[in-house]
Every structure is written in C-alpha cells, then in structure tokens.
mmCIF file of C-alpha atoms and ligand atoms in Angstrom:
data_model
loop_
_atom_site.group_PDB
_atom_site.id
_atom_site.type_symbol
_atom_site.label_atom_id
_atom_site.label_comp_id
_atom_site.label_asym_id
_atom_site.label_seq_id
_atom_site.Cartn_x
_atom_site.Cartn_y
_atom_site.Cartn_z
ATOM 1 C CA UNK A 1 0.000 0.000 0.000
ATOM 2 C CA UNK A 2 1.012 3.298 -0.623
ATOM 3 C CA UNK A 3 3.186 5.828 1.877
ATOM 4 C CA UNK A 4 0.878 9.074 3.232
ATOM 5 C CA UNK A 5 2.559 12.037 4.513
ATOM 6 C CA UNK A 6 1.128 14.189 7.344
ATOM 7 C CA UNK A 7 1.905 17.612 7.771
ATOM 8 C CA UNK A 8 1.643 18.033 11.490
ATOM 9 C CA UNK A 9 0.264 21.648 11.588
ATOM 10 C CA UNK A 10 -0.887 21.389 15.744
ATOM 11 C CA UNK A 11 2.538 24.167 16.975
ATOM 12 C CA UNK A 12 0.831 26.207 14.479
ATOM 13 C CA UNK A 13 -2.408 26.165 13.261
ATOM 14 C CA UNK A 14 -3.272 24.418 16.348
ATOM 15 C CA UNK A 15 -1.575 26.854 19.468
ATOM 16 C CA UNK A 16 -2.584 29.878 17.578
ATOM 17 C CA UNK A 17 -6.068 29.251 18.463
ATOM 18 C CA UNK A 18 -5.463 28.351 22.440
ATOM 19 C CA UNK A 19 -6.402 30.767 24.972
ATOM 20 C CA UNK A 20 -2.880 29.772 26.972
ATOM 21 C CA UNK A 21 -0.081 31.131 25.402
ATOM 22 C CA UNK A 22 2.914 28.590 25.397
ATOM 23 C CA UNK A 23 6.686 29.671 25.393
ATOM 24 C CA UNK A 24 9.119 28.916 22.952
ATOM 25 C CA UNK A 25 10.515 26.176 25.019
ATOM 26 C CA UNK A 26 7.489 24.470 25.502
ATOM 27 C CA UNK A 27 6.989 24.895 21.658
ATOM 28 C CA UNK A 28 10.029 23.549 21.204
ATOM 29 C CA UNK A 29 9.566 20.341 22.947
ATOM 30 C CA UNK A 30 6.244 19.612 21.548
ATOM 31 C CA UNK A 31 7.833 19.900 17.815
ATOM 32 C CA UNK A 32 10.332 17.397 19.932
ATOM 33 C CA UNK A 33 7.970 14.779 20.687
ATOM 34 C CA UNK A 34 6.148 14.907 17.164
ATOM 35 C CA UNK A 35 9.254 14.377 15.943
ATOM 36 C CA UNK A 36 10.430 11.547 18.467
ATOM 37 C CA UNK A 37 7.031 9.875 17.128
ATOM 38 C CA UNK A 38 8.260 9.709 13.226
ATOM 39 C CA UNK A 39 6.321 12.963 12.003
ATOM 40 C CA UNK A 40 8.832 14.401 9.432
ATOM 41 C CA UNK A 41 7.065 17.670 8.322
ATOM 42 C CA UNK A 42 6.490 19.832 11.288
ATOM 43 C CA UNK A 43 5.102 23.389 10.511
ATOM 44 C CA UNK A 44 6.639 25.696 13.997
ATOM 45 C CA UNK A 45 5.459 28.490 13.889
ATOM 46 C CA UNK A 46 4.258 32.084 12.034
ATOM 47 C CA UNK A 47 6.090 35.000 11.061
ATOM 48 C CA UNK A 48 3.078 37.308 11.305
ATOM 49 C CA UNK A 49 2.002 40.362 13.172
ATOM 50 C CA UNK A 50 2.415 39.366 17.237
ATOM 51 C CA UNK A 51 -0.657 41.659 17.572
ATOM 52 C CA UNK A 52 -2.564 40.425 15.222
ATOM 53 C CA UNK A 53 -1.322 36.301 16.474
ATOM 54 C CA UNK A 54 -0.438 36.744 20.220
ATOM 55 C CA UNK A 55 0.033 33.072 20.129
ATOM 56 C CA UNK A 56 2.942 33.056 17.501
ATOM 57 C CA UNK A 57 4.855 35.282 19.280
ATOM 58 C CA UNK A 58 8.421 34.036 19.859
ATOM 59 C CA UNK A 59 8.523 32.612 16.924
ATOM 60 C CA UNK A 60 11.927 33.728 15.871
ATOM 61 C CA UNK A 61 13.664 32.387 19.029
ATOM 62 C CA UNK A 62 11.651 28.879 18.335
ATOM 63 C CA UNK A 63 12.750 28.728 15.311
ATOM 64 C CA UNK A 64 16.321 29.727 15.862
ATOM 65 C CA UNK A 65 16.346 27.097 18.916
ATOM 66 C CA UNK A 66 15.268 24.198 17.059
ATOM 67 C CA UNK A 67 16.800 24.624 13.405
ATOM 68 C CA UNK A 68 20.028 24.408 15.627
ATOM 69 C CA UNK A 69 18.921 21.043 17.716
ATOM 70 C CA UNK A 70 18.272 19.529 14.034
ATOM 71 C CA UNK A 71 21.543 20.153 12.966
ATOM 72 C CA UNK A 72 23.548 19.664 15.940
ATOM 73 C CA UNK A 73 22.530 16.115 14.906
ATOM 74 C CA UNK A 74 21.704 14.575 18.659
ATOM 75 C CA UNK A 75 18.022 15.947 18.551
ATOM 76 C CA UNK A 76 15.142 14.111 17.312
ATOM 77 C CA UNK A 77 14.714 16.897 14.940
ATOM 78 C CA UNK A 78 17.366 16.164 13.212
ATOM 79 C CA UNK A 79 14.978 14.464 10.264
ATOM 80 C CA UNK A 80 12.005 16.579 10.331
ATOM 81 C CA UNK A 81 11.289 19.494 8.027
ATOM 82 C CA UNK A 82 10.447 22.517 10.287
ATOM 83 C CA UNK A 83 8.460 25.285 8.325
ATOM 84 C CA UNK A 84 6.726 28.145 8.972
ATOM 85 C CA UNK A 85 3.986 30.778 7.540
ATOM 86 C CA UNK A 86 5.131 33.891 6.427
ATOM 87 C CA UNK A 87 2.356 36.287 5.260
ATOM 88 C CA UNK A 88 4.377 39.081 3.496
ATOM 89 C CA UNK A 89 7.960 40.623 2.704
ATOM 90 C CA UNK A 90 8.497 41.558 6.265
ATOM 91 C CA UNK A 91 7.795 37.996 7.806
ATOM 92 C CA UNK A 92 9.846 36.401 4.614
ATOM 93 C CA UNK A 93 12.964 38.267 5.706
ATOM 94 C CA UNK A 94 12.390 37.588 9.374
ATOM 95 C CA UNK A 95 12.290 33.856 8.392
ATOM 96 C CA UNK A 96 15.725 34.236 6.767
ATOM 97 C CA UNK A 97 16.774 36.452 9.570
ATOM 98 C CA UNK A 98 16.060 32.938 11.984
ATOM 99 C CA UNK A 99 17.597 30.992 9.304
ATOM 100 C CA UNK A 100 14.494 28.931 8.142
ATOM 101 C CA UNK A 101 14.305 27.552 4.586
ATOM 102 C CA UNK A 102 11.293 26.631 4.509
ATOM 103 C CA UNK A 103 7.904 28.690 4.469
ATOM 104 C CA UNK A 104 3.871 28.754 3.632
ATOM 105 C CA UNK A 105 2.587 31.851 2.199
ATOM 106 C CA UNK A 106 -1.288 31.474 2.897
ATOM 107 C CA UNK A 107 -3.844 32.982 0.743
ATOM 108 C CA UNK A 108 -7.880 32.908 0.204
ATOM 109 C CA UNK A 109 -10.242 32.253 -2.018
ATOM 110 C CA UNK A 110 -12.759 34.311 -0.385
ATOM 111 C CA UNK A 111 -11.778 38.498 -0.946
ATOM 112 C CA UNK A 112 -13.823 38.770 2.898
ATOM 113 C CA UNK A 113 -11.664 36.446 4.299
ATOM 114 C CA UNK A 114 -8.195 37.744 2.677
ATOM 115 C CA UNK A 115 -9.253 41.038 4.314
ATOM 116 C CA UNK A 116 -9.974 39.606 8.104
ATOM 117 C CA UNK A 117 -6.962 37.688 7.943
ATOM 118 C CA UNK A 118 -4.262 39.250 6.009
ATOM 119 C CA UNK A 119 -6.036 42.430 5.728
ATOM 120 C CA UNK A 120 -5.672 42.819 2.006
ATOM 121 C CA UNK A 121 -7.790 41.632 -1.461
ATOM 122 C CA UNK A 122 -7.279 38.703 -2.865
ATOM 123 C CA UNK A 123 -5.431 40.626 -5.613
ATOM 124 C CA UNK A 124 -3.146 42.852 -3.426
ATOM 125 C CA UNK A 125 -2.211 39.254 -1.625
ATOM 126 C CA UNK A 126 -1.232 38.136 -4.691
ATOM 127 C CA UNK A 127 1.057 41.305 -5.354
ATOM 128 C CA UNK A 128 2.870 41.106 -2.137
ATOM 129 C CA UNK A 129 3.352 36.790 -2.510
ATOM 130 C CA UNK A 130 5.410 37.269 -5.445
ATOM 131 C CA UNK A 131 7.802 39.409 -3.462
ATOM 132 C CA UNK A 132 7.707 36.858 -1.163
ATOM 133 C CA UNK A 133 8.703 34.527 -3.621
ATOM 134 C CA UNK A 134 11.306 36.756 -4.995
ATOM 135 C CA UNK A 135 13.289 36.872 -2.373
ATOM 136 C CA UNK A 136 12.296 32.867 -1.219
ATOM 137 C CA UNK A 137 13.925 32.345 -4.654
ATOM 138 C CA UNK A 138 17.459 34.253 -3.836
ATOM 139 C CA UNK A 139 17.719 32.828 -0.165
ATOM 140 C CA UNK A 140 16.677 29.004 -1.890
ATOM 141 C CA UNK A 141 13.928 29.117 0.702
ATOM 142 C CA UNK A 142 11.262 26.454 -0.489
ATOM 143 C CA UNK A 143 7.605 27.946 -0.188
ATOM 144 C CA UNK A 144 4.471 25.947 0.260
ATOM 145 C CA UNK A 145 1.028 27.691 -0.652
ATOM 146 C CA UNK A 146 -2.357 27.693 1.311
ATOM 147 C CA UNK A 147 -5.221 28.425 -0.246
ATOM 148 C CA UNK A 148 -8.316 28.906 2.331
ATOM 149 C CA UNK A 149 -11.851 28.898 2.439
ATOM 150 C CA UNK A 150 -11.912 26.598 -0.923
ATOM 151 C CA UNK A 151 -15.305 24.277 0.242
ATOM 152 C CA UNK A 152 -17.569 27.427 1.906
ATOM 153 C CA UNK A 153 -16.614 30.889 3.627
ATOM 154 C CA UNK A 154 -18.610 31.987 7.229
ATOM 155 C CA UNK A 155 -18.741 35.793 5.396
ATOM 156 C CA UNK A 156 -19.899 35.208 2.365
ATOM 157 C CA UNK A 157 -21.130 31.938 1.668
ATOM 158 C CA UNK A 158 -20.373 29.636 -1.002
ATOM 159 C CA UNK A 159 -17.240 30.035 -3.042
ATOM 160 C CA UNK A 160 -17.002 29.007 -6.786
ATOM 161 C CA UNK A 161 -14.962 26.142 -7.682
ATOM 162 C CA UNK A 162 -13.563 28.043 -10.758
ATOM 163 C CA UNK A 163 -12.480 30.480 -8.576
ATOM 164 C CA UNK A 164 -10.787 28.082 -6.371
ATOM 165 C CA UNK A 165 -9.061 26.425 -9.572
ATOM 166 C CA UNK A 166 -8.044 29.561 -10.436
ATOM 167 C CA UNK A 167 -6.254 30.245 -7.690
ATOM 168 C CA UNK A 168 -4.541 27.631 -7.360
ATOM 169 C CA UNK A 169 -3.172 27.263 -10.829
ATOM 170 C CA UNK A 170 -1.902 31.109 -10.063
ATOM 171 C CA UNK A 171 -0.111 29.630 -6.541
ATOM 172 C CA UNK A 172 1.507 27.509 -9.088
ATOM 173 C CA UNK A 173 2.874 29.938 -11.391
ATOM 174 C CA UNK A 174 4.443 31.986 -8.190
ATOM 175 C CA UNK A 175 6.490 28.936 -7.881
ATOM 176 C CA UNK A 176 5.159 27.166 -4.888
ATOM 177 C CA UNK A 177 6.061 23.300 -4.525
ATOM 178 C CA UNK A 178 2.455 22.418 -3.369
ATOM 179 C CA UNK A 179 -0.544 23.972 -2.535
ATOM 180 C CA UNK A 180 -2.633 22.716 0.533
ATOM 181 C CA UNK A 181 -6.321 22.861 0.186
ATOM 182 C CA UNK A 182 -7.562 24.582 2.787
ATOM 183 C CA UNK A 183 -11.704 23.302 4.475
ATOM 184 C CA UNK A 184 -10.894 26.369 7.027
ATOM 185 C CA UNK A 185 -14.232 26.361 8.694
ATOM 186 C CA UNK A 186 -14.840 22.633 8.310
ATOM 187 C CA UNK A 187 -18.049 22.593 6.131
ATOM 188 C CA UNK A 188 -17.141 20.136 3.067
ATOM 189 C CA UNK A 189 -18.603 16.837 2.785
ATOM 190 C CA UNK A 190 -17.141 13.737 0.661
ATOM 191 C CA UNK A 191 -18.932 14.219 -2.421
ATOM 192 C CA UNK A 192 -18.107 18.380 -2.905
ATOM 193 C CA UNK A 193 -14.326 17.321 -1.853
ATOM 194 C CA UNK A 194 -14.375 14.708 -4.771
ATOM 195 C CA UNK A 195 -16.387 17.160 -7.229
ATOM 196 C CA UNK A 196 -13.462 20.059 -6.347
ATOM 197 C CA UNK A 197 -10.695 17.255 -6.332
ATOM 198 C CA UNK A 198 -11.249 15.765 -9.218
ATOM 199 C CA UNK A 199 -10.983 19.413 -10.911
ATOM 200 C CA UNK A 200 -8.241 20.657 -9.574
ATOM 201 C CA UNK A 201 -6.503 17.149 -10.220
ATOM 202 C CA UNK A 202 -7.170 17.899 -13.466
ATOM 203 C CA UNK A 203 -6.205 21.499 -13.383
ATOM 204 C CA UNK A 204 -2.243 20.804 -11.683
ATOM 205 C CA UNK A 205 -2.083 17.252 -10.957
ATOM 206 C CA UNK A 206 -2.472 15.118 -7.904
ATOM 207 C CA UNK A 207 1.614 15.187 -6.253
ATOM 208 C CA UNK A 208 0.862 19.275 -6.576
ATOM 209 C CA UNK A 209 -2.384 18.898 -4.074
ATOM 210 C CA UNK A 210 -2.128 18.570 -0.073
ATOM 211 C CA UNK A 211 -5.684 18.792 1.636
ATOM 212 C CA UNK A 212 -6.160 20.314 5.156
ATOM 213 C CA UNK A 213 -9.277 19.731 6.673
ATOM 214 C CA UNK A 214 -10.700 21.754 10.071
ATOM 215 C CA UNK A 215 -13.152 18.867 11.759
ATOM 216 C CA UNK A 216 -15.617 21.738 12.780
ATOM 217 C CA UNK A 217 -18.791 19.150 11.480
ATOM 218 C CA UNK A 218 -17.346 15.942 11.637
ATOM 219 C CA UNK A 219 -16.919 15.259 8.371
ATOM 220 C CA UNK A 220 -13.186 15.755 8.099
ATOM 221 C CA UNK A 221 -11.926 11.506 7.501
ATOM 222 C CA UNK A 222 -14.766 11.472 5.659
ATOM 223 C CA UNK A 223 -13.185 13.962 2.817
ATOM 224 C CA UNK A 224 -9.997 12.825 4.101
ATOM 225 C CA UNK A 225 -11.370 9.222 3.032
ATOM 226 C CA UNK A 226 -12.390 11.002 -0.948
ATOM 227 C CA UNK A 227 -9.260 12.533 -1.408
ATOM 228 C CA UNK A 228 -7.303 9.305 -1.029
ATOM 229 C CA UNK A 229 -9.275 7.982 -3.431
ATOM 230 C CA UNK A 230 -8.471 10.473 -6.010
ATOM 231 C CA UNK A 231 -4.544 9.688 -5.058
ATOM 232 C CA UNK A 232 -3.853 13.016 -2.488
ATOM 233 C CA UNK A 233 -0.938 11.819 -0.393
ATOM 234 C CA UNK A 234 -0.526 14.457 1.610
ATOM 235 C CA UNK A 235 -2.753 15.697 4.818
ATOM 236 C CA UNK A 236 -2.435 18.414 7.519
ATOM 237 C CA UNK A 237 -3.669 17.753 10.823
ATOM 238 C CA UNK A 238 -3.098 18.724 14.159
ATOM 239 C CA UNK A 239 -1.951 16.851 17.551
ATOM 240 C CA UNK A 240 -5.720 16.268 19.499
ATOM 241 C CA UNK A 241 -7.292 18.459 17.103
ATOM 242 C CA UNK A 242 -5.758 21.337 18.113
ATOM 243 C CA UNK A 243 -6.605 24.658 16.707
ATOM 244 C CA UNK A 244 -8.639 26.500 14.588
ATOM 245 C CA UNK A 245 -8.243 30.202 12.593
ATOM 246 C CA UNK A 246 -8.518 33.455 15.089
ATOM 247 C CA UNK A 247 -9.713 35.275 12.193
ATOM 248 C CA UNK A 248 -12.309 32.616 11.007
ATOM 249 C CA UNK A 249 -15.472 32.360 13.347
ATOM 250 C CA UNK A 250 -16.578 28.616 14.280
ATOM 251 C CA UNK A 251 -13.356 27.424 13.219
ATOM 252 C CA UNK A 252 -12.479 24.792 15.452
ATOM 253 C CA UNK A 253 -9.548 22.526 15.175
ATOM 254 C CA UNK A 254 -7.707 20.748 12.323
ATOM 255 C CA UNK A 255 -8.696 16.928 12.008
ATOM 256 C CA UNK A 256 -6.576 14.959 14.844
ATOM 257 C CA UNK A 257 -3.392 13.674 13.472
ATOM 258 C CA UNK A 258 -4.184 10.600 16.297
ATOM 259 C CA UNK A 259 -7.636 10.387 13.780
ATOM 260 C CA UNK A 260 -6.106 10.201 10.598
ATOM 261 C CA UNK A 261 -2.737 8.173 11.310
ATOM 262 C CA UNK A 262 -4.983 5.423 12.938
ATOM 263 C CA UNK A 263 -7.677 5.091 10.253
ATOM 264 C CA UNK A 264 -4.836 5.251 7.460
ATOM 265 C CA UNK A 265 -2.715 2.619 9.256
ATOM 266 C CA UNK A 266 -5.551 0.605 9.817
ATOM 267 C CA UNK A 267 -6.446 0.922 5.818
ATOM 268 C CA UNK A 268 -2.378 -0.171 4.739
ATOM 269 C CA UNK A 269 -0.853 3.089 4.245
ATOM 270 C CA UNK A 270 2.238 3.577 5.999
ATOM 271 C CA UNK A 271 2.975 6.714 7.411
ATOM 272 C CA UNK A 272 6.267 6.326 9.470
ATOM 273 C CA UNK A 273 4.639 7.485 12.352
ATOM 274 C CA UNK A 274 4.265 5.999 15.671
ATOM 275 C CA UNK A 275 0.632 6.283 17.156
ATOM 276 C CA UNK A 276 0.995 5.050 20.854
ATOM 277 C CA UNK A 277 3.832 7.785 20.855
ATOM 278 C CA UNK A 278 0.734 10.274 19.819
ATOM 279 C CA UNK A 279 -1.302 9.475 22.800
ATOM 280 C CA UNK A 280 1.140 10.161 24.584
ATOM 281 C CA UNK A 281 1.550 13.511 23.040
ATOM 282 C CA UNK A 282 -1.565 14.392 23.613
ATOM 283 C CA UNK A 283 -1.628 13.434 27.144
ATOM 284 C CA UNK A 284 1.064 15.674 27.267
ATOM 285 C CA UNK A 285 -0.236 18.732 25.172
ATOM 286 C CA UNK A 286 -3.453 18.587 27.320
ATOM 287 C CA UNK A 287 -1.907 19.450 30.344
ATOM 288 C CA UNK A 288 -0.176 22.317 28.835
ATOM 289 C CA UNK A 289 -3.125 24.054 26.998
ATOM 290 C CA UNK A 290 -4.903 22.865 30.071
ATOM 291 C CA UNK A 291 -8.315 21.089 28.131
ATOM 292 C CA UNK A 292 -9.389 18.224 27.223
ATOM 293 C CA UNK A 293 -8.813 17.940 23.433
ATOM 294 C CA UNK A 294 -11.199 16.784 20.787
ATOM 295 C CA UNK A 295 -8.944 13.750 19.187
ATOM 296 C CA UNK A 296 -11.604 10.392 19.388
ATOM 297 C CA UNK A 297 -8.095 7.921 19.456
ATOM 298 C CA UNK A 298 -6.590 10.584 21.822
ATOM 299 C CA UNK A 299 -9.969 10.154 24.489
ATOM 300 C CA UNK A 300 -10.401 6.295 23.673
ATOM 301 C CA UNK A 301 -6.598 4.927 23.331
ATOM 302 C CA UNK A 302 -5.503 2.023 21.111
ATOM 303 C CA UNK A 303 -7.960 -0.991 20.776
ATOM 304 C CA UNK A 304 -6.153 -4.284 21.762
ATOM 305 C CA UNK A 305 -7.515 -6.575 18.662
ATOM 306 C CA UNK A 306 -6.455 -4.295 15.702
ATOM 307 C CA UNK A 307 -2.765 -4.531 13.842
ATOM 308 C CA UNK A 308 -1.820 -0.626 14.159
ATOM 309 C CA UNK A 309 1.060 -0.627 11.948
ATOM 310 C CA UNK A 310 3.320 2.395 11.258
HETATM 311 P P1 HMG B 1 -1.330 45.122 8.792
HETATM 312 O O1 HMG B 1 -1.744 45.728 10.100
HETATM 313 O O2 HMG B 1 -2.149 45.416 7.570
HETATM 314 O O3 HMG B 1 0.212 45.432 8.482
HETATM 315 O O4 HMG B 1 -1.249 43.549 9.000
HETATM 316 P P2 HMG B 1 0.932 46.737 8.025
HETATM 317 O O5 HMG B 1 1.776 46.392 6.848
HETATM 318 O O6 HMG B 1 -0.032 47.890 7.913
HETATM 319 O O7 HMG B 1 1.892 47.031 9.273
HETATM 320 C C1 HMG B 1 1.380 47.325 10.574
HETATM 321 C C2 HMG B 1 2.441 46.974 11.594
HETATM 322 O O8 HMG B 1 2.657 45.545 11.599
HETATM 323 C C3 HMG B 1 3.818 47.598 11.305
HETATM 324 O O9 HMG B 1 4.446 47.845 12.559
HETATM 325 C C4 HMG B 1 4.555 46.493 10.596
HETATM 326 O O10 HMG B 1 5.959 46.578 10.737
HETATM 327 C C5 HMG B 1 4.038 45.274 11.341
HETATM 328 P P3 HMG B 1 4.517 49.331 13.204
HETATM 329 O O11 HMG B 1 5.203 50.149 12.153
HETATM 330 O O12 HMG B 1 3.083 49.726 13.393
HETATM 331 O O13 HMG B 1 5.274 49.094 14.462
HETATM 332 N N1 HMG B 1 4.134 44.051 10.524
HETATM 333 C C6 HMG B 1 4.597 42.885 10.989
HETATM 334 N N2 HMG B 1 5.046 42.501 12.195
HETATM 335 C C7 HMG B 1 5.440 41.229 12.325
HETATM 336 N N3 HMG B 1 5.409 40.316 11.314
HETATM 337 C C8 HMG B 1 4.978 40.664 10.097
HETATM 338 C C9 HMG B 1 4.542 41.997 9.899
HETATM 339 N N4 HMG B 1 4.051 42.659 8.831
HETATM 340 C C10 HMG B 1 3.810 43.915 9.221
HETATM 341 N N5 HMG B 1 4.961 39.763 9.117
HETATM 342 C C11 HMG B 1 -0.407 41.340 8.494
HETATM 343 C C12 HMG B 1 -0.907 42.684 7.941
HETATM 344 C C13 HMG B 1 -0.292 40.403 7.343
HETATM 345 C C14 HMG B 1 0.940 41.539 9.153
HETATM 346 C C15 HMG B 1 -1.423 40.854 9.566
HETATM 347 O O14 HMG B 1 -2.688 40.877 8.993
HETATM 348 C C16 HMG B 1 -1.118 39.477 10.063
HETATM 349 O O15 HMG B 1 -0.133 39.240 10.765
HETATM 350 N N6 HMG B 1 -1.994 38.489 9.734
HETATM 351 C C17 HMG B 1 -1.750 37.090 10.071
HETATM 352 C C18 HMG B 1 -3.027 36.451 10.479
HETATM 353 C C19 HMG B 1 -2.762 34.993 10.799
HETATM 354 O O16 HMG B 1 -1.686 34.595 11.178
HETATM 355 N N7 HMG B 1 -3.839 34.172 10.651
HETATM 356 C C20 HMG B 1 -3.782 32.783 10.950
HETATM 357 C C21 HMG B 1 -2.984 31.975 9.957
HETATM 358 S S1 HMG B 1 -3.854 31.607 8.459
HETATM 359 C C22 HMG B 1 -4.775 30.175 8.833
HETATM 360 O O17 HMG B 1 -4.859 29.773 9.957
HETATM 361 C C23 HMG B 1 -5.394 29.399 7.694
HETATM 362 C C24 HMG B 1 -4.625 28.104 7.352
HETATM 363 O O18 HMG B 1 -4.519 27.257 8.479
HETATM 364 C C25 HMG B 1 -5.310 27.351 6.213
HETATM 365 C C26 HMG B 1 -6.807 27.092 6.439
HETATM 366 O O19 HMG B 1 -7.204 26.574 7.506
HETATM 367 O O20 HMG B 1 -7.547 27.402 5.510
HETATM 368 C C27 HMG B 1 -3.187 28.429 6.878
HETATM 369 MG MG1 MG B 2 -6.075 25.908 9.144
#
C-alpha cells in the first residue's frame, strides 16, 4: 500500500487558536515529541504580526532554537522538516533572519476572508506573494502555498470552484512546490471534496495537491477518506485536534493527526509514524493548553484486537 505524509500543523495552526499562550521552550519540545514519534514535516510556527497572532509570538527564538537542535545532529529533529507561515515581505525576511528555509505563504479564495486575515484583497495578496517569492527564490527558501476557504466561507457563503481552480493554478505559477487545500471552517462533505478534487486534479495534478481539513462538522476523515481515493498523499492535521483560525469564526480545530494516522494505518498506508507515541503527546499537550482535546483515538486509546502498523 502506498506511503501518506502528514503535515503536522498542531505548533501552528493548532496553538494559535489556544487561549494559553505557550513559550518557545514548551513549543520547542512539543515539535520534539512529534518528531520523536516519526512525524517528518512539522510546521513551527508564524512569522506574522504578534498583535494580530499573540500566540505566535516568539517565533523567531523557536525557530532559531530548534533549526540548531536539528543540525547539531543529537536531537530528534534532526529528520524533520520545520516550516513556517510567512504572510508578506516583512515575515519572509524575518524567516531568513532565523535561518528557516522553509515557508507557507497562505492565501484565500474568499476576498472577505483575505481582508480579516491578512487584511488585504485577494489581488493585493497576490502582489505582495510574489515578493515573497522573490526573495524565497534568492535565499533558496522552499515555499508551500495555502489556499483557504476553498469548500464554503462563514462571510460570504459559497465560493465558486472556478475560482478556487483559479487560484490555485496562479499559486503555481508563483512557484510554490504544493498547494494545501484549505476546508478552514470545516463545512465540506465527501462528495463536494471529490467534485473540487477531481478538478483541480485535473487542473495541476495530484503530487501538486495537499488537503487540510478543520473537523468543525465531523466530516473531516470522511473527505480525508475522498481525497485518497483520487490519489492526495498528503494531509495536515493537528496533535488532538488542536486549533482553529482566530480570524475565522466557528473554526475549530484541524482533524486529529491521532484520527487520521490510525484510520490510514488501519487501511495499509504507511505513514512512518508511531501512534501510541501520539497518545502520549496528547496526554502531554493537554496538560499544557490545560483542556481536554477533541482527538476520538486521543480520548479512547488504542484498541487491543487491531494490527496498528506504522
Ligand atoms: P497590517 O496591520 O495590515 O500590516 O497587518 P501593516 O503592513 O499595515 O503594518 C502594521 C504593523 O505591523 C507595522 O508595525 C509592521 O511593521 C508590522 P509598526 O510600524 O506599526 O510598528 N508588521 C509585521 N510585524 C510582524 N510580522 C509581520 C509583519 N508585517 C507587518 N509579518 C499582516 C498585515 C499580514 C501583518 C497581519 O494581517 C497578520 O499578521 N496576519 C496574520 C493572520 C494569521 O496569522 N492568521 C492565521 C494563519 S492563516 C490560517 O490559519 C489558515 C490556514 O490554516 C489554512 C486554512 O485553515 O484554511 C493556513
Ligand atoms: Mg487551518
């Protein structure tokens, strides 16, 4: 069966959304653990505006800390890619400043959305991304694209697949290596995902597409579930479900990485990642946002009769 690769998104996309803000340090040891467990893309942390993201702050010194455990060799790190999200020119030279090579610009396919969350249009986010790319290109920096709101938006409703094709195809011609499909508010269901899939498979190819569903409904393994069969191969989630968007109401978290590594596994894929080591994570992830987190394998543990693979 084939390999799956998550994108563990929880020191992100996940703590950005918690009402306890965690330090660098303890940021640093989560990324730590995930790695410990076998996850090898690990996206850190945000070079955006500490007033706008409270919860990012720090980011420089967290990145600074653990792009030197990974290459001082003895760290668990050492294998992982660490990114982080970089929303114009000014956080694109900060993340060369901390010596990170590799970024997510992040933009919208809603224009009401781009403008609560980056506080541009659409258009103007396009105009400052290919700066950002610019100089990603003379630093070598490798940059991943978002592109959110693609299956519904909470401001203005639905959002056209065209459009969403569109944009997409233009996140391609900036340069990025792969553009992550982004269910922000968790309202897609199986049957849109394979509709929108299926065209923008057709549009830039499958290895181009990574999908990133919020669980908000429950219907996040679900799409998960359509997308595999279309041939995605690459998911974000989060640690426990961690997360959601400050700037996207009823946003809760991403889909639990716990969630998706156990139903892959117990489907064939391999994903190089080490579940038991997840619960443990989350155990120890709970204590420090201090709530119980939404993950179902996280609240009911490994069942004894199943083969759980890795
Ligand atoms: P702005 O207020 O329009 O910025 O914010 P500005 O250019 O007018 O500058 C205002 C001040 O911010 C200036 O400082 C700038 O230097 C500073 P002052 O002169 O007043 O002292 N500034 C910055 N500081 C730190 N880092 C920067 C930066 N840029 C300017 N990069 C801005 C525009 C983009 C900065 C702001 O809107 C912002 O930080 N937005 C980020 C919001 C965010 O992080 N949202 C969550 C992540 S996206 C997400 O979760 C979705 C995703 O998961 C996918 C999905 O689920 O769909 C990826
Ligand atoms: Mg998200």
């Amino acid at each position: 069966m084939s390999k799956v690769t998550i994108v563990e998104v929880g020191a992100r996309d996940g703590l950005q959304n918690e009402k306890v803000l965690l330090s660098p340090e303890i940021r640093l040891e989560f990324a730590e653990k995930l790695a410990g467990a076998g996850i090898r893309k690990i996206e850190l942390g945000a070079f955006v505006s500490p007033q706008w993201v409270p919860q990012m702050r720090g980011s420089t010194e967290l990145m600074k800390m653990a792009l030197a455990r990974k290459t001082s060799g003895k760290s668990s790190l050492k294998d992982s890619e660490l990114s982080a999200l970089v929303p114009n020119l000014r956080g694109m030279q900060d993340a060369i400043d901390a010596g990170v090579k590799d970024v997510a610009i992040f933009a919208s396919a809603s224009e009401a959305f781009a403008k609560k969350n980056i506080n541009c249009s659409i258009e103007e986010s396009f105009g400052r991304f290919a700066k950002v790319m610019e100089l990603a290109k003379s630093n070598g920096s490798r940059v991943r694209g978002y592109l959110s709101m693609c299956f519904g938006c909470p401001f203005e409703g639905e959002v056209p697949e065209g459009r969403v094709v569109r944009l997409v195809k233009r996140l391609r011609d900036l340069g990025v290596y792969e553009v992550s499909i982004g269910d922000t508010i968790g309202v897609a269901n199986p049957m849109q995902v394979h509709r929108l899939v299926s065209k923008l498979i057709d549009a830039v190819g499958e290895d181009f597409l990574a999908m990133h569903f919020h669980d908000t409904r429950g219907t996040a393994l679900a799409n998960i579930h359509s997308s595999l069969q279309l041939g995605i191969r690459v998911f974000d989630s989060s640690l426990g479900g961690l997360g959601g968007c400050p700037y996207a109401p009823a946003a809760t978290g991403n889909v639990a990485t716990e969630d998706v590594v156990y139903m892959l596994h117990g489907m064939g894929y391999k994903t190089g990642i080490d579940l038991a080591q997840l619960i443990a994570i989350n155990q120890w992830i709970t204590e420090k946002v201090q709530h119980e987190l939404p993950s179902r394998v996280g609240r009911a543990g490994l069942p004894k009769l199943l083969p759980i693979g890795t």
